[in-house]
Amino acid sequence: MTALDLLDLDPSLTEEERQIRDVVRRLVDDRVRPYVADWYEEGRVPARELAREFGKLGLLGMHLSGYGCAGASAVAYGLACQELEAADSGVRSLVSVQGSLAMYAIWRYGSEEQKQRWLPSMATGESIGCFGLTEPDHGSDPASMATRARRDGDDWVLTGGKMWITNAPIADVAVIWARTDDGVRGFAVPMDTPGVTAREIRRKMSLRASLTGEIVLDDVRLPADAQLPEAVGLKAPLSCLTEARHGIVWGAVGVARDCLETTLAYATTRTQFGRPLAGFQLTQAKLADMAVELVKAQLLALHLGRLADAGRLRPDQVSVGKLNNVREALAIARQCRTILGANGVSGEYPVLRHANNLESVLTYEGTSEIHQLIVGQRLTGLSAFA
């Protein structure tokens, strides 16, 4: 039990879950933590190298079964996300976009041929996937997407663009969502198809250790079998988002924990006015409040993971988790920065990097406002989206 495990939650995990968590933590300590501050500062990340490392450990699509995937539990996947995001949100994004968005979409909605073509190499990290839903003018309102797919003989022709797409600059395959005459459909699009271009988005102030891009589709001709046959309507991409949001619920716990661990170590060793910062009442009040919010977030993540493993997790419950845990993680990061004082803005400490990253996590895969409306609809039975 660590000082931050106020409720002694560790024994509530199975031995296998603890082992998976600890293995991921060791990998992150070895392969990410020593370098991530430089990656962030320089706006780069060795994503392909990391993907292969993660693939060797079975982290890519780890909660999926078959096709080289580990078939792990939802809680085990969540714990992996927790440890990845404790290092950096961008690194966790690499894993979640690969496994919970691109791989899940193909695994859940693709043909057997599509699964055999893509999933085994994606599970090892040899192939990288991305998920093209968000557009330059359509973020929170995917129903208004402008990307179109039209029939031309036996082929499909895609035209449009996607924006803020994680992994796009290095992706081998993109799951692209487009409007057709029969509604929204999904397509597995090889990124070397003529007419597909990807441009890396630079000058980001957040998620700098993550590759983000814009995808342009200029009359991209695809064979009929590029369509994901089971993906019918907007519910298909939204279900993929639910998968990924579950990982965010856990990841936010990891980043909050890392901020608080950093700050607790600093406050107990930094002396001001003749005593450690941690010896002042105001500092202890801050630390206590943050630790209580952290353990509440841990309880929420674990409960949702158990519901998922029982097959009873609803999308609105995931919204509760993302809304609360990301919001509280960001508040913890900001408060930790105040205890670190001027050192809080230094890259020598991870706190402000985490806070900056969380500004993106707060927005992507459903803004806080969107999740408030999802919860509000559950409470009232009334949709306030339009």
CSV table of C-alpha atoms in Angstrom, one decimal:
chain,number,residue,atom,x,y,z
A,1,MET,CA,0.0,0.0,0.0
A,2,THR,CA,1.3,3.5,-0.9
A,3,ALA,CA,0.5,6.7,0.9
A,4,LEU,CA,-1.9,7.6,-1.8
A,5,ASP,CA,-3.9,4.4,-1.6
A,6,LEU,CA,-6.0,5.8,1.3
A,7,LEU,CA,-8.7,3.1,1.0
A,8,ASP,CA,-6.4,0.2,0.5
A,9,LEU,CA,-7.7,-0.7,-3.0
A,10,ASP,CA,-4.8,-2.8,-4.2
A,11,PRO,CA,-6.2,-6.0,-2.7
A,12,SER,CA,-9.4,-5.5,-4.6
A,13,LEU,CA,-7.5,-6.3,-7.8
A,14,THR,CA,-6.8,-9.9,-8.8
A,15,GLU,CA,-3.2,-11.2,-8.8
A,16,GLU,CA,-3.2,-11.3,-12.6
A,17,GLU,CA,-4.5,-7.7,-12.7
A,18,ARG,CA,-1.7,-6.5,-10.4
A,19,GLN,CA,0.9,-8.4,-12.4
A,20,ILE,CA,-0.3,-6.7,-15.7
A,21,ARG,CA,-0.2,-3.3,-14.1
A,22,ASP,CA,3.3,-3.8,-12.7
A,23,VAL,CA,4.7,-5.1,-16.0
A,24,VAL,CA,3.3,-2.1,-17.8
A,25,ARG,CA,4.7,0.2,-15.1
A,26,ARG,CA,8.1,-1.3,-15.5
A,27,LEU,CA,8.0,-1.0,-19.3
A,28,VAL,CA,7.0,2.7,-19.0
A,29,ASP,CA,9.6,3.4,-16.4
A,30,ASP,CA,12.3,1.9,-18.8
A,31,ARG,CA,11.1,3.1,-22.2
A,32,VAL,CA,9.1,6.2,-21.7
A,33,ARG,CA,9.8,8.2,-18.5
A,34,PRO,CA,13.5,8.9,-19.1
A,35,TYR,CA,12.7,10.4,-22.5
A,36,VAL,CA,9.2,11.8,-22.6
A,37,ALA,CA,10.1,15.3,-21.4
A,38,ASP,CA,12.4,15.7,-24.3
A,39,TRP,CA,9.8,14.2,-26.7
A,40,TYR,CA,7.3,16.7,-25.4
A,41,GLU,CA,9.7,19.7,-25.7
A,42,GLU,CA,10.8,18.7,-29.2
A,43,GLY,CA,7.3,17.8,-30.4
A,44,ARG,CA,8.2,14.3,-31.5
A,45,VAL,CA,7.8,10.7,-30.4
A,46,PRO,CA,9.3,7.4,-31.7
A,47,ALA,CA,5.7,6.1,-32.2
A,48,ARG,CA,6.6,3.1,-34.4
A,49,GLU,CA,9.3,1.9,-32.1
A,50,LEU,CA,7.0,2.3,-29.1
A,51,ALA,CA,4.2,0.5,-30.9
A,52,ARG,CA,6.4,-2.5,-31.5
A,53,GLU,CA,7.5,-2.5,-27.8
A,54,PHE,CA,3.9,-2.3,-26.7
A,55,GLY,CA,2.9,-5.0,-29.2
A,56,LYS,CA,5.5,-7.4,-27.7
A,57,LEU,CA,3.8,-7.0,-24.4
A,58,GLY,CA,0.3,-7.5,-25.9
A,59,LEU,CA,-0.9,-4.0,-25.1
A,60,LEU,CA,-2.3,-3.3,-28.6
A,61,GLY,CA,-6.0,-4.3,-28.8
A,62,MET,CA,-5.3,-6.2,-25.5
A,63,HIS,CA,-9.0,-6.4,-24.6
A,64,LEU,CA,-9.9,-7.9,-27.9
A,65,SER,CA,-9.9,-11.7,-28.6
A,66,GLY,CA,-8.4,-13.6,-31.5
A,67,TYR,CA,-6.2,-12.4,-34.4
A,68,GLY,CA,-3.1,-12.2,-32.1
A,69,CYS,CA,-4.9,-10.0,-29.4
A,70,ALA,CA,-4.4,-10.8,-25.8
A,71,GLY,CA,-8.1,-11.1,-24.8
A,72,ALA,CA,-7.5,-9.4,-21.4
A,73,SER,CA,-10.2,-8.1,-19.1
A,74,ALA,CA,-11.5,-4.6,-19.2
A,75,VAL,CA,-10.0,-3.9,-15.8
A,76,ALA,CA,-6.6,-5.2,-17.0
A,77,TYR,CA,-6.8,-2.9,-20.0
A,78,GLY,CA,-7.8,0.0,-17.8
A,79,LEU,CA,-4.8,-0.6,-15.5
A,80,ALA,CA,-2.5,-0.6,-18.5
A,81,CYS,CA,-4.0,2.7,-19.6
A,82,GLN,CA,-3.5,4.0,-16.1
A,83,GLU,CA,0.2,3.3,-16.2
A,84,LEU,CA,0.7,4.5,-19.7
A,85,GLU,CA,-0.9,7.9,-19.0
A,86,ALA,CA,0.9,8.2,-15.7
A,87,ALA,CA,3.9,8.7,-18.0
A,88,ASP,CA,2.2,10.8,-20.7
A,89,SER,CA,-1.3,11.2,-22.2
A,90,GLY,CA,0.2,11.1,-25.7
A,91,VAL,CA,1.7,7.7,-25.1
A,92,ARG,CA,-1.6,6.3,-23.8
A,93,SER,CA,-3.4,7.9,-26.9
A,94,LEU,CA,-1.1,5.9,-29.2
A,95,VAL,CA,-2.3,2.7,-27.5
A,96,SER,CA,-6.0,3.6,-27.2
A,97,VAL,CA,-6.4,4.9,-30.7
A,98,GLN,CA,-4.6,1.8,-32.1
A,99,GLY,CA,-6.6,-0.7,-30.0
A,100,SER,CA,-9.9,0.8,-28.9
A,101,LEU,CA,-10.7,2.8,-32.0
A,102,ALA,CA,-9.0,1.5,-35.2
A,103,MET,CA,-8.6,-2.2,-34.2
A,104,TYR,CA,-11.9,-2.3,-32.4
A,105,ALA,CA,-13.8,-0.9,-35.4
A,106,ILE,CA,-12.3,-3.6,-37.7
A,107,TRP,CA,-12.7,-6.3,-35.0
A,108,ARG,CA,-16.4,-5.4,-34.3
A,109,TYR,CA,-17.6,-4.3,-37.7
A,110,GLY,CA,-15.2,-5.6,-40.3
A,111,SER,CA,-15.3,-8.7,-42.6
A,112,GLU,CA,-13.3,-11.7,-41.8
A,113,GLU,CA,-11.0,-10.8,-44.7
A,114,GLN,CA,-10.4,-7.3,-43.2
A,115,LYS,CA,-9.8,-8.8,-39.8
A,116,GLN,CA,-7.2,-11.2,-41.1
A,117,ARG,CA,-5.5,-8.5,-43.2
A,118,TRP,CA,-5.1,-5.9,-40.5
A,119,LEU,CA,-5.5,-7.1,-36.9
A,120,PRO,CA,-2.6,-9.5,-36.5
A,121,SER,CA,0.0,-6.9,-37.7
A,122,MET,CA,-1.7,-4.2,-35.7
A,123,ALA,CA,-1.6,-6.3,-32.6
A,124,THR,CA,2.2,-6.6,-33.0
A,125,GLY,CA,2.6,-2.9,-33.8
A,126,GLU,CA,4.0,-3.6,-37.2
A,127,SER,CA,0.9,-1.8,-38.7
A,128,ILE,CA,-0.4,1.4,-37.3
A,129,GLY,CA,-4.0,2.5,-37.5
A,130,CYS,CA,-6.0,5.7,-37.0
A,131,PHE,CA,-9.6,6.6,-36.7
A,132,GLY,CA,-11.0,9.3,-39.0
A,133,LEU,CA,-14.2,10.7,-37.5
A,134,THR,CA,-13.5,14.3,-36.5
A,135,GLU,CA,-13.5,16.9,-39.3
A,136,PRO,CA,-12.3,20.5,-39.5
A,137,ASP,CA,-15.8,21.9,-39.2
A,138,HIS,CA,-17.5,19.0,-37.4
A,139,GLY,CA,-16.1,18.0,-34.0
A,140,SER,CA,-18.8,17.4,-31.4
A,141,ASP,CA,-21.4,17.0,-34.1
A,142,PRO,CA,-20.3,14.0,-36.2
A,143,ALA,CA,-23.8,13.6,-37.6
A,144,SER,CA,-23.1,16.7,-39.8
A,145,MET,CA,-19.9,15.2,-41.3
A,146,ALA,CA,-19.1,16.5,-44.8
A,147,THR,CA,-17.0,13.5,-45.9
A,148,ARG,CA,-18.9,11.6,-48.6
A,149,ALA,CA,-18.7,8.2,-50.1
A,150,ARG,CA,-20.4,7.5,-53.4
A,151,ARG,CA,-20.9,4.4,-55.4
A,152,ASP,CA,-19.1,4.2,-58.8
A,153,GLY,CA,-19.8,0.8,-60.3
A,154,ASP,CA,-18.5,-1.7,-57.8
A,155,ASP,CA,-16.2,0.8,-56.2
A,156,TRP,CA,-16.6,3.5,-53.6
A,157,VAL,CA,-15.2,7.0,-54.1
A,158,LEU,CA,-14.4,9.0,-50.9
A,159,THR,CA,-14.1,12.8,-50.8
A,160,GLY,CA,-13.5,15.0,-47.8
A,161,GLY,CA,-11.2,15.5,-44.9
A,162,LYS,CA,-10.6,14.6,-41.3
A,163,MET,CA,-8.8,16.6,-38.6
A,164,TRP,CA,-7.0,16.1,-35.3
A,165,ILE,CA,-6.4,12.4,-36.1
A,166,THR,CA,-4.0,10.7,-33.7
A,167,ASN,CA,-1.4,8.4,-35.4
A,168,ALA,CA,-2.5,9.7,-38.9
A,169,PRO,CA,1.1,10.9,-40.0
A,170,ILE,CA,2.4,7.3,-39.7
A,171,ALA,CA,-0.7,5.2,-40.1
A,172,ASP,CA,-0.9,2.3,-42.5
A,173,VAL,CA,-4.6,2.1,-42.3
A,174,ALA,CA,-7.3,4.6,-41.5
A,175,VAL,CA,-10.9,3.7,-40.4
A,176,ILE,CA,-12.7,6.5,-42.2
A,177,TRP,CA,-16.4,7.4,-41.5
A,178,ALA,CA,-18.3,8.9,-44.4
A,179,ARG,CA,-21.8,9.8,-45.3
A,180,THR,CA,-23.4,7.7,-48.1
A,181,ASP,CA,-26.9,7.6,-49.6
A,182,ASP,CA,-27.7,5.0,-47.0
A,183,GLY,CA,-26.3,6.8,-44.0
A,184,VAL,CA,-23.0,6.8,-42.3
A,185,ARG,CA,-20.6,3.9,-43.2
A,186,GLY,CA,-17.1,3.0,-42.2
A,187,PHE,CA,-14.2,2.1,-44.5
A,188,ALA,CA,-10.8,0.5,-43.9
A,189,VAL,CA,-8.6,2.8,-46.1
A,190,PRO,CA,-4.9,1.9,-46.7
A,191,MET,CA,-3.0,5.1,-46.3
A,192,ASP,CA,-1.0,4.5,-49.5
A,193,THR,CA,-4.2,4.6,-51.6
A,194,PRO,CA,-3.9,7.2,-54.4
A,195,GLY,CA,-5.7,10.4,-53.3
A,196,VAL,CA,-5.0,10.0,-49.6
A,197,THR,CA,-2.7,12.4,-48.0
A,198,ALA,CA,-1.8,13.0,-44.3
A,199,ARG,CA,-0.3,16.2,-42.9
A,200,GLU,CA,1.2,16.4,-39.4
A,201,ILE,CA,-0.3,19.1,-37.2
A,202,ARG,CA,2.5,21.1,-35.7
A,203,ARG,CA,2.8,23.9,-33.0
A,204,LYS,CA,0.6,22.0,-30.6
A,205,MET,CA,0.8,23.2,-27.0
A,206,SER,CA,-0.7,19.9,-25.7
A,207,LEU,CA,-0.1,16.2,-26.5
A,208,ARG,CA,3.2,17.1,-28.0
A,209,ALA,CA,4.5,13.5,-27.5
A,210,SER,CA,1.8,12.3,-29.9
A,211,LEU,CA,1.5,12.4,-33.6
A,212,THR,CA,-1.6,14.2,-34.8
A,213,GLY,CA,-2.6,14.8,-38.4
A,214,GLU,CA,-5.1,16.0,-41.0
A,215,ILE,CA,-6.3,13.5,-43.6
A,216,VAL,CA,-7.4,14.7,-47.0
A,217,LEU,CA,-9.4,12.4,-49.2
A,218,ASP,CA,-9.3,13.5,-52.8
A,219,ASP,CA,-11.6,11.2,-54.9
A,220,VAL,CA,-10.1,8.1,-53.2
A,221,ARG,CA,-11.2,5.0,-55.1
A,222,LEU,CA,-11.7,1.9,-53.0
A,223,PRO,CA,-13.0,-1.5,-53.8
A,224,ALA,CA,-16.3,-2.6,-52.5
A,225,ASP,CA,-14.7,-4.8,-49.9
A,226,ALA,CA,-13.1,-1.8,-48.2
A,227,GLN,CA,-16.4,-1.0,-46.5
A,228,LEU,CA,-16.9,-2.4,-43.0
A,229,PRO,CA,-19.9,-4.5,-43.6
A,230,GLU,CA,-21.4,-4.4,-40.1
A,231,ALA,CA,-20.9,-0.7,-39.6
A,232,VAL,CA,-24.4,0.8,-40.2
A,233,GLY,CA,-25.3,4.3,-39.0
A,234,LEU,CA,-23.7,6.7,-36.6
A,235,LYS,CA,-24.0,4.2,-33.7
A,236,ALA,CA,-21.0,2.3,-35.0
A,237,PRO,CA,-18.4,5.0,-34.6
A,238,LEU,CA,-20.0,6.1,-31.4
A,239,SER,CA,-19.6,2.6,-30.0
A,240,CYS,CA,-15.9,2.8,-30.8
A,241,LEU,CA,-15.6,6.0,-28.9
A,242,THR,CA,-17.3,4.3,-25.9
A,243,GLU,CA,-14.5,1.7,-26.0
A,244,ALA,CA,-11.8,4.3,-26.0
A,245,ARG,CA,-13.4,6.5,-23.4
A,246,HIS,CA,-13.2,3.6,-20.9
A,247,GLY,CA,-9.4,3.7,-21.3
A,248,ILE,CA,-9.5,7.5,-20.7
A,249,VAL,CA,-11.4,7.0,-17.4
A,250,TRP,CA,-8.4,4.9,-16.2
A,251,GLY,CA,-5.7,7.0,-17.8
A,252,ALA,CA,-6.9,10.1,-16.0
A,253,VAL,CA,-6.3,8.3,-12.7
A,254,GLY,CA,-2.8,7.6,-13.7
A,255,VAL,CA,-2.0,11.1,-14.6
A,256,ALA,CA,-3.5,12.5,-11.4
A,257,ARG,CA,-1.6,10.0,-9.4
A,258,ASP,CA,1.7,10.9,-11.1
A,259,CYS,CA,1.1,14.6,-10.4
A,260,LEU,CA,0.2,13.9,-6.7
A,261,GLU,CA,3.2,11.6,-6.2
A,262,THR,CA,5.5,14.2,-7.7
A,263,THR,CA,4.0,16.9,-5.5
A,264,LEU,CA,4.1,14.9,-2.3
A,265,ALA,CA,7.7,14.0,-2.8
A,266,TYR,CA,8.5,17.7,-3.5
A,267,ALA,CA,6.5,19.1,-0.5
A,268,THR,CA,8.1,16.7,2.0
A,269,THR,CA,11.6,17.7,1.0
A,270,ARG,CA,11.3,21.4,0.0
A,271,THR,CA,12.0,23.6,3.0
A,272,GLN,CA,10.5,27.1,3.4
A,273,PHE,CA,10.3,29.2,6.6
A,274,GLY,CA,12.3,26.5,8.4
A,275,ARG,CA,10.0,23.5,7.7
A,276,PRO,CA,9.0,21.3,4.8
A,277,LEU,CA,6.2,22.6,2.7
A,278,ALA,CA,4.2,19.5,3.6
A,279,GLY,CA,4.2,20.7,7.2
A,280,PHE,CA,2.0,23.7,6.6
A,281,GLN,CA,-1.7,23.4,7.1
A,282,LEU,CA,-2.6,25.0,3.8
A,283,THR,CA,-0.4,22.5,1.9
A,284,GLN,CA,-1.8,19.5,3.8
A,285,ALA,CA,-5.3,20.7,3.1
A,286,LYS,CA,-4.5,20.8,-0.6
A,287,LEU,CA,-2.9,17.4,-0.5
A,288,ALA,CA,-5.8,15.8,1.4
A,289,ASP,CA,-8.4,17.2,-0.9
A,290,MET,CA,-6.5,16.0,-4.0
A,291,ALA,CA,-5.9,12.5,-2.5
A,292,VAL,CA,-9.6,12.1,-1.7
A,293,GLU,CA,-10.5,13.0,-5.3
A,294,LEU,CA,-7.9,10.6,-6.6
A,295,VAL,CA,-9.2,7.7,-4.7
A,296,LYS,CA,-12.8,8.5,-5.7
A,297,ALA,CA,-11.6,8.4,-9.3
A,298,GLN,CA,-9.9,5.1,-8.8
A,299,LEU,CA,-13.1,3.6,-7.3
A,300,LEU,CA,-15.2,4.9,-10.2
A,301,ALA,CA,-12.7,3.5,-12.8
A,302,LEU,CA,-12.6,0.1,-11.1
A,303,HIS,CA,-16.4,-0.1,-10.8
A,304,LEU,CA,-16.9,0.7,-14.5
A,305,GLY,CA,-14.2,-1.9,-15.4
A,306,ARG,CA,-16.1,-4.5,-13.4
A,307,LEU,CA,-19.3,-3.5,-15.1
A,308,ALA,CA,-17.6,-3.8,-18.5
A,309,ASP,CA,-16.3,-7.3,-17.7
A,310,ALA,CA,-19.8,-8.3,-16.6
A,311,GLY,CA,-21.2,-7.0,-19.9
A,312,ARG,CA,-23.3,-4.4,-18.2
A,313,LEU,CA,-21.5,-1.2,-18.9
A,314,ARG,CA,-23.7,1.5,-20.6
A,315,PRO,CA,-22.3,4.4,-22.7
A,316,ASP,CA,-23.8,7.0,-20.2
A,317,GLN,CA,-21.9,5.3,-17.4
A,318,VAL,CA,-18.7,5.8,-19.3
A,319,SER,CA,-19.6,9.4,-19.8
A,320,VAL,CA,-19.9,9.7,-16.0
A,321,GLY,CA,-16.4,8.3,-15.7
A,322,LYS,CA,-14.8,10.5,-18.4
A,323,LEU,CA,-16.5,13.7,-17.2
A,324,ASN,CA,-15.5,13.2,-13.6
A,325,ASN,CA,-12.1,11.7,-13.8
A,326,VAL,CA,-10.6,14.0,-16.5
A,327,ARG,CA,-12.1,17.1,-14.9
A,328,GLU,CA,-10.7,16.1,-11.4
A,329,ALA,CA,-7.3,15.1,-12.9
A,330,LEU,CA,-7.0,18.5,-14.5
A,331,ALA,CA,-7.9,20.2,-11.2
A,332,ILE,CA,-5.3,18.1,-9.4
A,333,ALA,CA,-2.6,18.9,-11.9
A,334,ARG,CA,-3.3,22.6,-11.6
A,335,GLN,CA,-3.3,22.5,-7.8
A,336,CYS,CA,-0.1,20.5,-7.7
A,337,ARG,CA,1.5,23.2,-9.8
A,338,THR,CA,0.7,25.7,-7.1
A,339,ILE,CA,2.6,23.7,-4.5
A,340,LEU,CA,5.6,23.3,-6.7
A,341,GLY,CA,5.7,27.1,-7.2
A,342,ALA,CA,8.0,28.3,-10.0
A,343,ASN,CA,9.3,24.7,-10.3
A,344,GLY,CA,5.8,23.7,-11.4
A,345,VAL,CA,6.4,25.3,-14.8
A,346,SER,CA,9.7,23.6,-15.3
A,347,GLY,CA,10.0,20.6,-17.7
A,348,GLU,CA,12.1,19.0,-14.9
A,349,TYR,CA,8.8,18.1,-13.3
A,350,PRO,CA,5.9,16.4,-15.2
A,351,VAL,CA,3.0,18.4,-13.6
A,352,LEU,CA,2.5,21.2,-16.1
A,353,ARG,CA,3.1,18.8,-19.0
A,354,HIS,CA,0.3,16.6,-17.6
A,355,ALA,CA,-1.9,19.6,-17.2
A,356,ASN,CA,-1.4,20.8,-20.8
A,357,ASN,CA,-2.1,17.3,-22.1
A,358,LEU,CA,-5.3,17.0,-20.0
A,359,GLU,CA,-6.6,20.1,-21.8
A,360,SER,CA,-6.7,17.9,-24.9
A,361,VAL,CA,-8.0,14.9,-23.1
A,362,LEU,CA,-10.8,17.1,-21.7
A,363,THR,CA,-11.8,17.9,-25.3
A,364,TYR,CA,-11.3,14.8,-27.4
A,365,GLU,CA,-13.6,11.8,-27.5
A,366,GLY,CA,-16.4,14.0,-26.2
A,367,THR,CA,-16.0,17.4,-24.5
A,368,SER,CA,-17.1,17.8,-20.9
A,369,GLU,CA,-20.2,19.6,-22.3
A,370,ILE,CA,-21.1,16.6,-24.5
A,371,HIS,CA,-20.8,14.2,-21.6
A,372,GLN,CA,-22.9,16.5,-19.4
A,373,LEU,CA,-25.6,16.3,-22.0
A,374,ILE,CA,-25.3,12.5,-22.2
A,375,VAL,CA,-25.7,12.3,-18.4
A,376,GLY,CA,-28.5,14.9,-18.6
A,377,GLN,CA,-30.4,12.9,-21.1
A,378,ARG,CA,-30.1,9.8,-18.9
A,379,LEU,CA,-31.5,11.7,-16.0
A,380,THR,CA,-34.4,13.5,-17.8
A,381,GLY,CA,-35.2,11.3,-20.8
A,382,LEU,CA,-34.9,14.5,-22.9
A,383,SER,CA,-32.2,15.2,-25.6
A,384,ALA,CA,-30.7,18.6,-25.4
A,385,PHE,CA,-28.2,18.1,-28.2
A,386,ALA,CA,-30.2,20.2,-30.7
